[in-house]
Amino acid sequence: MDVRELFRMVARRKWLIAGITVLCAVLAGIAVSQITPRYTSVSKVMLDARRSQVITDAEVVSDLDLSEQVVNGEAAVLRSNVLIEKVIREIGMDRLAMMDPANRPLSLADRAKAAVIGLIGPEPVPPPSPEVAEAARMERLVRAIRDGQTVRREGESFVISILIETEDPVLSTLLANTIADQYIAAQLTGRRETAQRASTSLEDRVAELRAQVEEAEAAVEQYRAEILILEGGSLGAAAGQLEELNNQLIVARSDRIAVEARYTQIARVIEQQGMGAVANIVTSPMIEVLHEELLAATRKDAVWAERYDASHPERVRLAAEIAGIEADLTREVAKMVEIQKSELEVAMSREEAMQKSLSEVEERLLAISRATIGLRQLERESSAKRQTYEGLLERLNETRTQEQLQEPDAVLIERATVPGAPSAPRPKLMVALGGMTGAALAVGLVFFLELTGVAFRSVRELEAETGLPVLDAIPDGRWKTPRAAFEALRAEPYGIYGERIRHLRTALLMRDGRDVSRSIMLASSVPGEGKTTTALALAHMSALAGKSVIVVDCDLRRSSLQAAFKWRMAHDFVDFIENRCDIDEAIHSDPDLGFDVLAASGSHPGTADQLSANWLKPLINELKRVYDVVIVDAPALLAVSDALVLAQAVDSRVYLVRWNDTPRHAVQKGLAAFAEMGVVLDGTVMTMVDSSKSPDTYASDYSYA
């Protein structure tokens, strides 16, 4: 794709683009001038995640976890009809009357509809009740405010902008600020109401638990009293008594064992050694005295025994004294043995009594313990209820405190101010957008016309479509008749038109590098493609090159040369075909032309049917013998089939295609007709090219004049 060609294509249609652009800009300006100005005010709130922690326990109403979903949800709240209804009640419906669609004048469509309904005669509708009318008015105002409201998030921040657009700048400011205030107030009210509901619920529950705790504790005390009455004491007292008896039993048992051990030892000594030996293991103050007396008497007897025998009166007295002391000692020992026996019996009795008392206490303790199972269950239930009661009571105190410390989740960071200029419409911007839209549409239209046309607009398209070389692109001089074109060429033979014809002459006559006599047929798909004009111009340029040239007008049905130049011919081409004259008599020579012409005067469709390749070929050869160049102007191929006959009698065949006019399918159909007859075309020529719109006519300002 040639990008420069795209720019040239746009440049060729610059006036179309400029016209559409200006038209769209003007229409946009007119449309903007009919729109009522609207004013926009902006207030901003910020969702604040920073909270002062007055108390550290969990809050009744949790703070917002600021995420994208939460921010979008808060933006939806700002557009909710619940909030907007609060705003309307705060401002007042009378102040917002101008926004009510029911108070605005009817449009033309609504008026027409009302007129039609009036002609038809609608059924009478009873007026609505005041409540219904008020609700309908509220709904209209909510819809009107939401239509002019825009809520958007500022980038990735937690700032939400509230934009209100109305026809009154003061009202826009009032609405923006009131929405922000009501939004923050609704947050604070909602949090406080939630905390109040939690406090009320906790108070009711605390009252219930208080009654339950009191009831449970009363049941415990009543059960405990019943145990005291039935069992004669409490479990604790019985347990203490049992412990004390256990200690006393241990002491009594220890005492009994000790007494029993002493008594057993005494009894064994008596049995083995006699009563006297017991005195050595049993002691008492009396026995000690008797032992001392016995020892003293024995010592005295031993002193007397050193000098005297046993019959000595002193020794007899001492013996009697010793015997008396031993008798007393024996009686004292026997008494001590009896005492030990009595102590053993007492210890055993005491132990038995202790054991019996212990058994009784154990039985009573077991009975009390069995009786306190229910008491412990009641105590556990009472304790659990008290713990729950105390926890809820503490939570109630915290909730009451939090109820007074609630803060909204958002803060107002910018209040709306009265706008000084309307936000819509913006005339300059709308006109610019209209112009840009028009330019875009115009460029699109240019591309559409250029790329979707049914005709050929460039040499490249024609070559690609036909597969034939394009010998030349001839510009359009906008002449009305072939004679006017010929006279313009003769007046300016070195202009751009003349140079393009000269280029075509060279391409046709200098084939294979040799300048030879040649017969050339100019054909086209449909009439009006410039065959006659091109034939005359080619003949004139060939004559200027010193060639002898003849133009043969073979369009016997619509011959136009004689009428265009107003020749007076004694004989014409038709007379020659019908053998009414010779060929030299039918040829017309005009000294002003510089070449000869073989043409018919008027329309002769019957004569055209007599033409055949076998008859034409000798004629063309005879003309080539006399003339250097024979140019045959053939009729339109798709109109009549004469061109197929003529093509078989000439040396070169050129197919003319009018720029941006001849349909593609017509060209394809004509070329297919030649291909079916086995006729080979030498090339094509694009005629009547607009030099200002096509790049295929070069050197438009270049001439030798």
XYZ file of C-alpha atoms in Angstrom, residues 134-467:
334
model
C -46.989 12.541 46.918
C -45.349 9.147 46.304
C -45.366 9.724 42.523
C -43.838 13.174 42.996
C -41.145 11.726 45.257
C -40.361 9.039 42.678
C -40.057 11.638 39.893
C -37.712 13.788 41.956
C -35.567 10.782 42.902
C -35.275 9.814 39.248
C -34.446 13.376 38.211
C -31.704 13.701 40.863
C -30.215 10.325 39.964
C -30.181 11.294 36.270
C -28.047 14.318 37.130
C -25.896 12.561 39.736
C -22.490 11.006 39.140
C -20.591 9.146 41.852
C -17.028 8.151 41.077
C -13.939 7.013 42.887
C -10.847 9.192 42.684
C -8.266 6.829 41.216
C -7.141 4.133 43.659
C -7.821 6.269 46.728
C -10.679 6.026 49.219
C -12.069 9.398 48.108
C -15.527 9.400 46.501
C -16.676 12.426 44.493
C -20.366 13.348 44.343
C -21.210 15.354 41.207
C -24.643 16.922 40.799
C -25.711 18.554 37.527
C -28.838 20.731 37.346
C -29.990 23.862 35.591
C -29.588 25.930 38.802
C -26.010 26.372 40.106
C -27.190 27.073 43.658
C -29.415 23.992 43.636
C -26.536 21.850 42.343
C -24.389 23.018 45.248
C -27.177 22.459 47.755
C -27.851 18.932 46.507
C -24.165 17.925 46.463
C -23.587 19.143 50.028
C -26.860 17.722 51.351
C -26.166 14.293 49.864
C -22.731 14.246 51.517
C -24.153 15.422 54.850
C -27.036 12.954 54.792
C -24.688 10.136 53.825
C -22.408 10.819 56.808
C -25.389 11.374 59.116
C -26.966 8.118 57.942
C -23.734 6.279 58.707
C -23.558 7.747 62.207
C -27.269 7.148 62.861
C -27.020 3.605 61.615
C -24.059 2.826 63.832
C -25.761 4.350 66.870
C -29.024 2.536 66.194
C -27.138 -0.708 65.850
C -25.375 -0.064 69.154
C -28.686 0.880 70.789
C -30.327 -2.301 69.537
C -27.395 -4.279 70.897
C -27.678 -2.477 74.258
C -31.412 -3.134 74.459
C -30.942 -6.780 73.606
C -28.159 -7.104 76.175
C -30.272 -5.384 78.847
C -33.116 -7.819 78.288
C -30.763 -10.746 78.422
C -29.015 -9.446 81.544
C -32.381 -9.080 83.284
C -33.267 -12.646 82.383
C -29.899 -13.942 83.616
C -30.183 -11.934 86.839
C -33.472 -13.634 87.622
C -32.007 -17.018 86.731
C -28.935 -16.467 88.947
C -31.075 -15.411 91.883
C -33.307 -18.430 91.419
C -30.309 -20.806 91.161
C -28.610 -19.390 94.259
C -31.863 -19.625 96.248
C -32.184 -23.262 95.226
C -28.615 -23.930 96.414
C -29.242 -22.363 99.820
C -32.525 -24.203 100.254
C -30.904 -27.509 99.375
C -28.024 -26.840 101.759
C -30.482 -26.091 104.598
C -32.337 -29.287 103.910
C -29.063 -31.254 104.190
C -28.266 -29.637 107.551
C -31.668 -30.533 108.862
C -31.658 -34.110 107.625
C -27.985 -35.054 108.216
C -27.216 -32.933 111.247
C -24.332 -31.092 109.770
C -22.673 -30.126 106.678
C -20.275 -32.087 104.569
C -17.375 -29.904 105.660
C -18.089 -30.364 109.363
C -18.430 -34.119 108.902
C -15.190 -34.223 106.973
C -13.425 -32.269 109.749
C -14.812 -34.536 112.404
C -13.743 -37.582 110.429
C -10.243 -36.221 110.143
C -10.077 -35.501 113.872
C -11.327 -39.011 114.772
C -8.782 -40.505 112.396
C -6.029 -38.658 114.196
C -7.354 -39.709 117.618
C -7.670 -43.345 116.481
C -4.078 -43.332 115.341
C -2.953 -41.986 118.711
C -5.095 -44.517 120.639
C -3.839 -47.355 118.518
C -0.242 -46.266 119.116
C -0.844 -46.047 122.847
C -2.498 -49.485 122.904
C 0.372 -51.041 121.016
C 2.927 -49.509 123.382
C 1.015 -50.636 126.502
C 0.461 -54.065 125.000
C 4.143 -54.418 124.221
C 5.179 -53.548 127.797
C 2.604 -55.863 129.275
C 3.625 -58.728 127.008
C 7.284 -58.233 128.000
C 6.410 -58.224 131.731
C 4.307 -61.370 131.374
C 7.125 -63.140 129.550
C 9.698 -62.160 132.274
C 7.331 -63.338 135.011
C 6.829 -66.608 133.227
C 10.555 -67.123 132.640
C 12.280 -65.507 135.643
C 9.635 -64.865 138.210
C 8.155 -61.829 139.755
C 11.400 -60.594 141.153
C 12.940 -60.181 137.758
C 10.092 -57.873 136.829
C 11.424 -55.245 139.167
C 14.310 -54.713 136.823
C 12.019 -53.754 133.921
C 9.194 -52.043 135.838
C 9.875 -48.807 137.605
C 8.043 -46.517 139.907
C 9.023 -44.186 142.741
C 8.123 -46.819 145.322
C 10.062 -49.546 143.563
C 13.070 -47.280 143.309
C 12.897 -46.554 147.054
C 12.553 -50.253 147.823
C 15.501 -50.999 145.570
C 17.620 -48.472 147.400
C 16.566 -49.882 150.769
C 17.244 -53.448 149.601
C 20.624 -52.394 148.304
C 21.502 -50.656 151.580
C 20.405 -53.675 153.679
C 22.296 -56.029 151.447
C 25.378 -53.870 151.683
C 25.134 -53.812 155.482
C 24.660 -57.573 155.593
C 27.750 -57.958 153.467
C 29.732 -55.857 155.960
C 28.471 -57.945 158.887
C 29.060 -61.140 156.966
C 32.773 -60.400 156.832
C 32.969 -60.811 160.599
C 29.901 -62.677 161.600
C 27.892 -65.656 160.417
C 24.257 -65.759 159.674
C 23.283 -66.365 163.236
C 24.438 -63.076 164.409
C 21.547 -61.114 165.621
C 22.368 -58.168 163.471
C 22.609 -60.393 160.513
C 19.324 -62.017 161.468
C 17.747 -58.621 161.754
C 19.230 -57.547 158.458
C 17.989 -60.776 156.867
C 14.524 -60.110 158.187
C 14.707 -56.543 156.945
C 15.896 -57.708 153.512
C 13.068 -60.247 153.354
C 10.559 -57.623 154.288
C 11.903 -55.261 151.652
C 11.780 -57.994 149.005
C 8.199 -58.814 149.996
C 7.246 -55.156 149.637
C 9.065 -55.026 146.316
C 7.192 -58.116 145.108
C 3.850 -56.591 146.133
C 4.750 -53.306 144.408
C 5.790 -55.129 141.209
C 2.540 -57.123 141.233
C 0.643 -53.867 141.648
C 2.549 -52.365 138.664
C 1.770 -55.434 136.568
C -1.902 -55.017 137.395
C -1.647 -51.382 136.500
C -0.078 -52.254 133.160
C -2.843 -54.786 132.558
C -5.471 -52.197 133.392
C -3.800 -49.658 131.094
C -3.812 -52.248 128.304
C -7.504 -52.887 128.807
C -8.229 -49.157 128.883
C -6.169 -48.597 125.721
C -8.005 -51.415 123.978
C -11.360 -50.072 125.058
C -10.444 -46.576 123.958
C -9.307 -47.860 120.561
C -12.524 -49.762 120.098
C -14.558 -46.700 121.020
C -12.570 -44.575 118.590
C -13.062 -47.158 115.846
C -16.773 -47.252 116.451
C -17.073 -43.462 116.415
C -15.029 -43.314 113.230
C -17.320 -45.838 111.579
C -20.336 -43.809 112.586
C -18.816 -40.576 111.245
C -17.864 -42.289 107.997
C -21.392 -43.553 107.561
C -22.760 -40.058 108.222
C -20.177 -38.484 105.849
C -21.170 -40.939 103.129
C -24.803 -40.088 103.624
C -24.040 -36.341 103.507
C -21.866 -36.805 100.403
C -24.647 -38.666 98.648
C -27.034 -35.961 99.638
C -24.684 -33.156 98.304
C -24.484 -34.540 94.742
C -27.602 -32.582 93.894
C -26.181 -29.604 95.803
C -23.001 -29.605 93.729
C -25.053 -29.798 90.517
C -27.080 -26.821 91.647
C -23.914 -24.961 92.616
C -22.362 -25.614 89.169
C -25.472 -24.390 87.404
C -25.582 -21.359 89.644
C -21.875 -20.648 89.001
C -22.268 -20.991 85.209
C -25.256 -18.665 85.183
C -23.420 -16.164 87.329
C -20.385 -16.194 85.015
C -22.615 -15.671 81.987
C -24.467 -12.937 83.813
C -21.268 -11.154 84.833
C -19.850 -11.437 81.267
C -22.993 -9.994 79.697
C -23.147 -7.302 82.344
C -19.593 -6.276 81.513
C -20.406 -6.356 77.762
C -23.505 -4.230 78.428
C -21.397 -1.583 80.120
C -18.979 -1.580 77.159
C -21.859 -1.344 74.663
C -23.364 1.617 76.505
C -19.984 3.306 76.378
C -19.524 2.552 72.659
C -22.994 3.875 71.954
C -21.771 7.332 72.933
C -18.464 6.991 71.030
C -19.756 6.004 67.554
C -18.166 7.782 64.568
C -19.119 7.654 60.866
C -16.990 5.630 58.432
C -16.594 8.638 56.126
C -15.534 12.240 56.563
C -16.367 15.234 54.408
C -13.131 16.516 52.872
C -14.507 19.012 50.344
C -17.767 20.938 50.291
C -19.365 21.879 46.998
C -19.153 25.489 45.891
C -21.443 27.379 43.536
C -20.083 26.885 39.975
C -19.251 30.050 38.111
C -19.770 28.648 34.608
C -21.986 25.936 33.130
C -20.466 22.480 32.796
C -22.698 21.525 29.907
C -23.064 22.179 27.141
C -19.570 23.395 26.267
C -19.983 25.217 22.941
C -16.354 25.293 21.894
C -15.790 21.674 22.781
C -19.009 20.545 21.123
C -18.230 22.515 17.966
C -14.730 21.047 17.949
C -16.112 17.554 18.484
C -18.668 18.161 15.758
C -15.925 19.268 13.413
C -13.768 16.296 14.336
C -16.716 13.969 13.858
C -17.473 15.541 10.511
C -13.837 15.229 9.465
C -13.789 11.586 10.507
C -17.026 10.922 8.630
C -15.738 12.774 5.600
C -12.458 10.842 5.559
C -14.410 7.633 5.990
C -16.687 8.655 3.120
C -13.652 9.411 0.962
C -12.170 5.999 1.678
C -15.542 4.397 1.064
C -15.968 6.157 -2.276
C -12.401 5.423 -3.316
C -12.235 1.814 -2.208
C -15.762 0.619 -2.953
C -16.465 2.316 -6.294
C -17.765 0.281 -9.242
C -15.452 2.085 -11.664
C -11.686 2.343 -12.080
C -9.879 5.259 -10.464
C -6.243 4.445 -11.093
C -3.973 2.815 -13.623
C -2.945 0.268 -11.014
C -6.537 -0.881 -10.528
C -7.135 -1.144 -14.277
C -3.965 -3.153 -14.852
C -4.671 -5.467 -11.926
C -8.288 -6.042 -13.009
C -7.747 -6.567 -16.759
C -4.249 -8.027 -16.844
